[in-house]
Amino acid sequence: MMISSTFLQRLREVKVNAERSVSATYAVDPTLFTPVQFHARALLGYSVNGICAWFIKHLGVSIAQQVSEHCQSMVVVGCEIDYIRPFDFFEVDEFTAILEKVRVRQSSALLEFFHVFTAGGHEFARVVTRWKIVRLEGDAALSAVSGNMSESLLMRFKPIELDSLPIQRILPLKVVEIETVGQLYVQGSYNQMLHRHQCEVADQWAFHELTALAAQMRERVVLSASSSEYPMGEILGRPIKQITMELSCPVFLFEEMLLETNVYLLEAKWVFLHRIYNLDRAKAWRSQGASATPHVRCCHVYPIQPPEYRGARHHYGDALSTTDAASYCRFARPSPQHH
């Protein structure tokens, strides 16, 4: 049978324009879950693993080789997590992490990765991560400055993976809406030092640990005496629906952070708006006359009594004491003009 040249040409075009993906299947284990859902930290951890696997499979270079041979690395600047449906520990034995597609953005200065997680043949979460390219300065501390993808690596990407469209930043618009339309209920803040178990190879925070910090902030606020008069007790027994996060600069080992949380009610949803400040850098900036800005902004969204989550296996909140949390955190009710 003769195959026409037109058909072969179309076949080649399909192959050239096909998305390059990687996937891996893992056993379900209890450390991946809270009583109500899959850990956000675990989702981001498997996302990073998928990115490393994608580079090896499709570009023939590991992250370590990018550092040692191409003098470049990546730092995360943003991510979104969307929980599509409930996924219970007892539901299935395995789940699959898929990196569906990759995009090179902003004149090869930023990479965007699109991840999907499935179990039993159905999606349960989607994750988007954005990474800024940095050029290494050659010292043992892996110091780096903003840069662009190495030309030798850029040429290994497919045309479909090179995207000139601008990044759609979701969080800044959300923050404006939350703070102007939402009703502020509770505020809280506390200081914390970054320790090595929260760090990656360059002794700066491993970004997926930020979801754990945000969860810690959320729980302290909910358990505080200031929140006791509001109907927030059930929040700790409900799954998060969405997490959106942006990072502007890192925190390094033993640097001190200020973690701030504001709780809003917006369109029948509890919204937790978190800000993390690097106090060591803030002090340096103030000495130069500059004002401190948050180095991380993170938003959690909880629908109130979402029908798809009713009848959750566990329920926490009402029986938990608020005294311990209030003793080591600074909490305040918002002033009347916020209501």
Coordinates of C-alpha atoms in Angstrom, one line a residue:
M1 CA 0.0 0.0 0.0
M2 CA 1.4 3.4 -1.0
I3 CA 1.2 6.2 1.6
S4 CA 0.8 9.6 0.1
S5 CA 3.4 12.3 0.7
T6 CA 0.5 14.6 1.9
F7 CA -0.4 12.2 4.6
L8 CA 3.2 11.8 5.7
Q9 CA 3.6 15.5 5.9
R10 CA 0.5 15.9 8.0
L11 CA 1.7 13.1 10.3
R12 CA 5.0 14.9 10.8
E13 CA 3.1 18.2 11.6
V14 CA 1.0 16.4 14.2
K15 CA 4.1 15.0 15.8
V16 CA 5.9 18.4 15.8
N17 CA 2.9 20.1 17.3
A18 CA 2.1 17.4 19.9
E19 CA 2.4 18.3 23.5
R20 CA 5.3 16.6 25.3
S21 CA 4.2 15.2 28.7
V22 CA 5.4 12.9 31.4
S23 CA 3.4 10.9 33.9
A24 CA 4.1 8.6 36.9
T25 CA 1.9 6.5 39.0
Y26 CA 2.4 6.3 42.7
A27 CA 0.9 4.2 45.6
V28 CA -1.5 5.9 47.9
D29 CA -0.1 6.2 51.4
P30 CA -1.6 7.9 54.5
T31 CA 1.1 10.6 54.8
L32 CA -0.3 12.2 51.6
F33 CA -3.6 13.1 53.1
T34 CA -5.2 15.0 55.9
P35 CA -8.5 13.6 57.1
V36 CA -10.3 15.8 54.5
Q37 CA -8.1 15.9 51.4
F38 CA -4.8 15.4 49.6
H39 CA -2.0 17.5 51.0
A40 CA -1.3 20.7 48.9
R41 CA 2.4 20.3 49.8
A42 CA 2.4 16.8 48.3
L43 CA 0.8 18.0 45.1
L44 CA 3.5 20.6 44.7
G45 CA 6.2 18.1 45.6
Y46 CA 5.1 15.7 42.8
S47 CA 4.8 18.6 40.4
V48 CA 8.4 19.5 41.0
N49 CA 9.4 15.8 40.4
G50 CA 7.4 15.9 37.2
I51 CA 9.3 19.0 36.0
C52 CA 12.6 17.3 36.7
A53 CA 11.5 14.2 34.8
W54 CA 10.3 16.3 31.9
F55 CA 13.6 18.0 31.4
I56 CA 15.5 14.7 31.4
K57 CA 13.0 12.9 29.1
H58 CA 12.4 15.7 26.5
L59 CA 15.5 18.0 26.7
G60 CA 18.1 15.5 27.8
V61 CA 19.2 17.6 30.7
S62 CA 18.7 17.3 34.5
I63 CA 18.2 20.2 36.8
A64 CA 21.7 19.5 38.2
Q65 CA 23.2 19.6 34.7
Q66 CA 21.4 22.9 34.1
V67 CA 23.3 24.3 37.1
S68 CA 26.7 22.7 36.5
E69 CA 26.8 22.9 32.7
H70 CA 24.5 25.7 31.6
C71 CA 24.9 28.1 34.6
Q72 CA 21.2 28.5 35.0
S73 CA 18.5 27.4 37.4
M74 CA 14.8 28.2 38.1
V75 CA 13.0 29.8 41.1
V76 CA 9.3 29.5 41.5
V77 CA 7.4 32.8 41.4
G78 CA 3.8 31.6 41.4
C79 CA 1.4 28.7 41.5
E80 CA -2.3 27.8 41.5
I81 CA -3.9 24.7 43.0
D82 CA -7.5 23.8 42.1
Y83 CA -9.1 20.8 43.8
I84 CA -11.5 19.4 41.2
R85 CA -13.3 16.8 43.4
P86 CA -13.0 15.0 46.7
F87 CA -10.3 12.3 46.8
D88 CA -10.4 10.1 49.8
F89 CA -7.5 8.0 51.2
F90 CA -9.7 4.9 51.0
E91 CA -10.9 5.5 47.4
V92 CA -8.2 3.8 45.3
D93 CA -4.7 2.3 45.7
E94 CA -2.8 4.5 43.3
F95 CA -2.9 7.9 41.7
T96 CA -1.1 9.4 38.7
A97 CA 0.7 12.7 38.4
I98 CA 0.9 14.1 34.8
L99 CA 2.8 17.1 33.6
E100 CA 0.6 17.8 30.6
K101 CA 2.4 20.7 28.9
V102 CA 5.2 23.3 29.2
R103 CA 5.4 26.9 28.0
V104 CA 8.4 29.2 27.7
R105 CA 7.1 32.7 28.3
Q106 CA 8.2 36.3 28.6
S107 CA 11.0 36.2 26.0
S108 CA 12.4 32.9 27.5
A109 CA 12.6 34.4 31.0
L110 CA 9.9 32.3 32.6
L111 CA 8.6 28.7 32.3
E112 CA 5.0 27.7 33.0
F113 CA 4.1 24.1 33.8
F114 CA 0.6 22.6 33.7
H115 CA 0.0 19.5 35.9
V116 CA -3.0 17.3 36.4
F117 CA -3.6 14.6 39.1
T118 CA -5.9 11.6 38.5
A119 CA -7.2 8.7 40.6
G120 CA -9.4 6.0 39.4
G121 CA -9.4 7.5 35.9
H122 CA -10.8 10.9 37.1
E123 CA -9.1 14.2 37.8
F124 CA -8.9 15.3 41.4
A125 CA -6.6 18.3 41.2
R126 CA -4.9 20.7 38.8
V127 CA -1.7 22.6 39.4
V128 CA 0.0 25.4 37.5
T129 CA 3.5 26.4 38.5
R130 CA 5.6 29.4 37.2
W131 CA 9.4 29.5 37.4
K132 CA 11.7 32.4 36.7
I133 CA 15.0 31.6 35.0
V134 CA 18.1 32.8 36.9
R135 CA 21.7 32.9 35.8
L136 CA 24.2 31.6 38.3
E137 CA 27.1 33.7 39.4
G138 CA 29.4 30.7 40.0
D139 CA 29.9 30.7 43.8
A140 CA 29.3 27.7 46.1
A141 CA 26.2 29.4 47.6
L142 CA 24.5 29.2 44.1
S143 CA 23.9 32.9 44.1
A144 CA 21.9 34.0 41.0
V145 CA 20.4 36.9 39.1
S146 CA 17.4 37.1 36.8
G147 CA 18.1 35.9 33.3
N148 CA 16.9 34.1 30.2
M149 CA 16.9 30.5 29.1
S150 CA 20.3 29.4 27.8
E151 CA 20.2 29.4 24.0
S152 CA 21.6 25.9 23.9
L153 CA 18.6 24.7 25.9
L154 CA 16.0 27.1 24.3
M155 CA 16.6 25.5 20.9
R156 CA 15.5 22.1 22.3
F157 CA 11.9 23.3 22.9
K158 CA 9.2 22.8 20.2
P159 CA 7.6 25.8 18.5
I160 CA 4.3 25.0 20.2
E161 CA 6.1 25.3 23.6
L162 CA 7.3 28.9 22.9
D163 CA 4.4 31.2 23.9
S164 CA 4.6 35.0 23.5
L165 CA 1.3 35.7 25.2
P166 CA 1.6 37.7 28.5
I167 CA 1.1 35.9 31.8
Q168 CA -2.3 36.2 33.3
R169 CA -1.6 37.0 37.0
I170 CA -4.7 35.9 39.0
L171 CA -3.7 36.8 42.5
P172 CA -3.4 40.6 42.3
L173 CA -6.9 41.0 41.0
K174 CA -8.2 38.5 43.6
V175 CA -6.6 40.5 46.4
V176 CA -8.2 43.7 45.2
E177 CA -11.6 42.1 45.1
I178 CA -11.2 40.4 48.5
E179 CA -10.1 43.6 50.2
T180 CA -12.7 45.9 48.6
V181 CA -15.7 43.6 48.5
G182 CA -15.1 41.0 51.2
Q183 CA -16.1 41.5 54.8
L184 CA -13.0 41.3 57.1
Y185 CA -13.6 39.1 60.2
V186 CA -10.3 38.2 61.9
Q187 CA -6.6 39.2 61.7
G188 CA -3.6 37.4 63.0
S189 CA 0.2 37.5 62.8
Y190 CA 3.3 35.8 64.3
N191 CA 7.0 35.5 63.7
Q192 CA 8.9 32.4 62.7
M193 CA 12.4 31.5 61.7
L194 CA 13.1 29.4 58.6
H195 CA 14.8 26.1 59.6
R196 CA 16.8 23.7 57.4
H197 CA 14.0 21.0 57.2
Q198 CA 12.0 23.6 55.2
C199 CA 14.9 24.3 52.8
E200 CA 16.1 23.0 49.4
V201 CA 19.6 22.6 48.1
A202 CA 20.4 26.3 48.0
D203 CA 19.5 26.7 51.7
Q204 CA 16.4 28.8 50.8
W205 CA 12.8 27.8 51.5
A206 CA 11.5 24.9 49.5
F207 CA 8.4 26.6 48.0
H208 CA 6.0 23.7 48.6
E209 CA 6.6 24.2 52.3
L210 CA 4.8 27.5 52.0
T211 CA 1.5 25.7 51.7
A212 CA 2.2 24.1 55.1
L213 CA 3.1 27.5 56.6
A214 CA -0.1 29.0 55.2
A215 CA -2.1 26.0 56.7
Q216 CA -0.4 26.6 60.0
M217 CA -1.4 30.3 59.8
R218 CA -5.0 29.4 58.9
E219 CA -5.3 27.0 61.8
R220 CA -3.9 29.4 64.4
V221 CA -6.3 32.1 63.3
V222 CA -9.3 29.8 63.4
L223 CA -8.4 28.5 66.8
S224 CA -7.7 32.0 68.2
A225 CA -10.0 33.6 70.8
S226 CA -10.7 36.4 68.3
S227 CA -12.5 34.0 65.9
S228 CA -14.6 32.3 68.6
E229 CA -17.6 34.6 68.1
Y230 CA -17.8 33.9 64.3
P231 CA -19.1 30.7 62.7
M232 CA -15.6 29.5 61.7
G233 CA -15.3 26.3 63.8
E234 CA -16.2 23.9 60.9
I235 CA -13.5 25.3 58.6
L236 CA -10.8 22.9 59.8
G237 CA -13.1 20.0 58.9
R238 CA -13.6 21.2 55.3
P239 CA -11.4 20.8 52.3
I240 CA -9.7 23.7 50.6
K241 CA -11.1 24.4 47.2
Q242 CA -8.4 26.6 45.7
I243 CA -4.9 28.0 46.6
T244 CA -3.2 30.8 44.7
M245 CA 0.3 32.0 45.6
E246 CA 2.9 34.5 44.4
L247 CA 6.5 34.8 45.6
S248 CA 8.7 37.9 45.1
C249 CA 11.9 36.9 46.9
P250 CA 13.2 34.0 48.9
V251 CA 13.8 33.5 52.6
F252 CA 17.1 31.8 53.5
L253 CA 18.1 29.5 56.3
F254 CA 17.7 31.1 59.8
E255 CA 16.1 34.3 58.5
E256 CA 13.0 35.5 60.4
M257 CA 9.6 35.8 58.8
L258 CA 6.5 37.7 59.7
L259 CA 3.4 35.8 58.8
E260 CA 0.1 37.7 58.6
T261 CA -3.4 36.3 57.9
N262 CA -6.7 38.1 57.3
V263 CA -10.0 36.2 57.1
Y264 CA -12.7 37.5 54.8
L265 CA -16.2 36.4 53.9
L266 CA -16.8 36.9 50.2
E267 CA -19.7 35.6 48.1
A268 CA -20.6 32.8 50.7
K269 CA -16.9 31.7 50.9
W270 CA -14.4 32.0 53.7
V271 CA -11.2 33.5 52.1
F272 CA -7.9 33.4 53.9
L273 CA -5.4 36.0 52.6
H274 CA -1.8 35.3 53.8
R275 CA 1.2 37.5 53.5
I276 CA 4.8 36.5 54.5
Y277 CA 7.5 39.1 55.0
N278 CA 11.3 38.4 55.2
L279 CA 12.1 40.6 58.3
D280 CA 15.8 40.5 57.8
R281 CA 15.4 42.0 54.3
A282 CA 12.7 44.4 55.5
K283 CA 15.1 45.8 58.1
A284 CA 17.8 46.4 55.5
W285 CA 15.3 48.1 53.2
R286 CA 14.0 50.3 55.9
S287 CA 17.5 51.4 56.7
Q288 CA 17.7 52.6 53.1
G289 CA 14.3 54.4 53.4
A290 CA 12.2 51.8 51.6
S291 CA 9.0 50.3 52.8
A292 CA 8.5 46.6 53.3
T293 CA 6.4 44.6 50.9
P294 CA 5.2 41.0 51.2
H295 CA 7.5 38.4 49.8
V296 CA 4.7 35.8 49.5
R297 CA 1.0 36.3 49.0
C298 CA -1.2 33.3 49.3
C299 CA -5.0 32.9 49.2
H300 CA -7.1 29.9 50.4
V301 CA -10.8 29.6 49.4
Y302 CA -13.4 27.6 51.4
P303 CA -16.9 27.4 50.0
I304 CA -19.5 27.5 52.8
Q305 CA -21.2 24.1 52.9
P306 CA -20.2 23.1 49.4
P307 CA -22.6 20.3 48.3
E308 CA -19.9 18.2 46.7
Y309 CA -18.1 18.0 50.1
R310 CA -21.0 17.3 52.4
G311 CA -20.8 14.3 54.5
A312 CA -17.0 14.4 54.8
R313 CA -15.5 11.5 56.7
H314 CA -14.1 13.6 59.6
H315 CA -15.2 16.8 61.3
Y316 CA -12.9 19.0 63.4
G317 CA -13.2 22.4 64.8
D318 CA -15.9 22.7 67.4
A319 CA -14.1 20.5 69.9
L320 CA -10.7 22.1 69.6
S321 CA -9.4 24.5 72.3
T322 CA -8.6 28.1 71.3
T323 CA -6.5 29.0 74.3
D324 CA -3.2 27.5 73.2
A325 CA -3.2 29.2 69.8
A326 CA -4.1 32.6 71.4
S327 CA -1.2 32.3 73.8
Y328 CA 1.6 32.4 71.2
C329 CA 0.0 34.4 68.4
R330 CA -1.0 38.1 68.1
F331 CA -4.6 38.4 67.1
A332 CA -6.9 41.3 66.8
R333 CA -10.5 41.9 65.7
P334 CA -10.8 44.3 62.8
S335 CA -11.9 47.8 63.4
P336 CA -15.6 48.6 62.9
Q337 CA -15.2 50.3 59.6
H338 CA -14.3 46.9 58.0
H339 CA -17.8 45.5 58.7

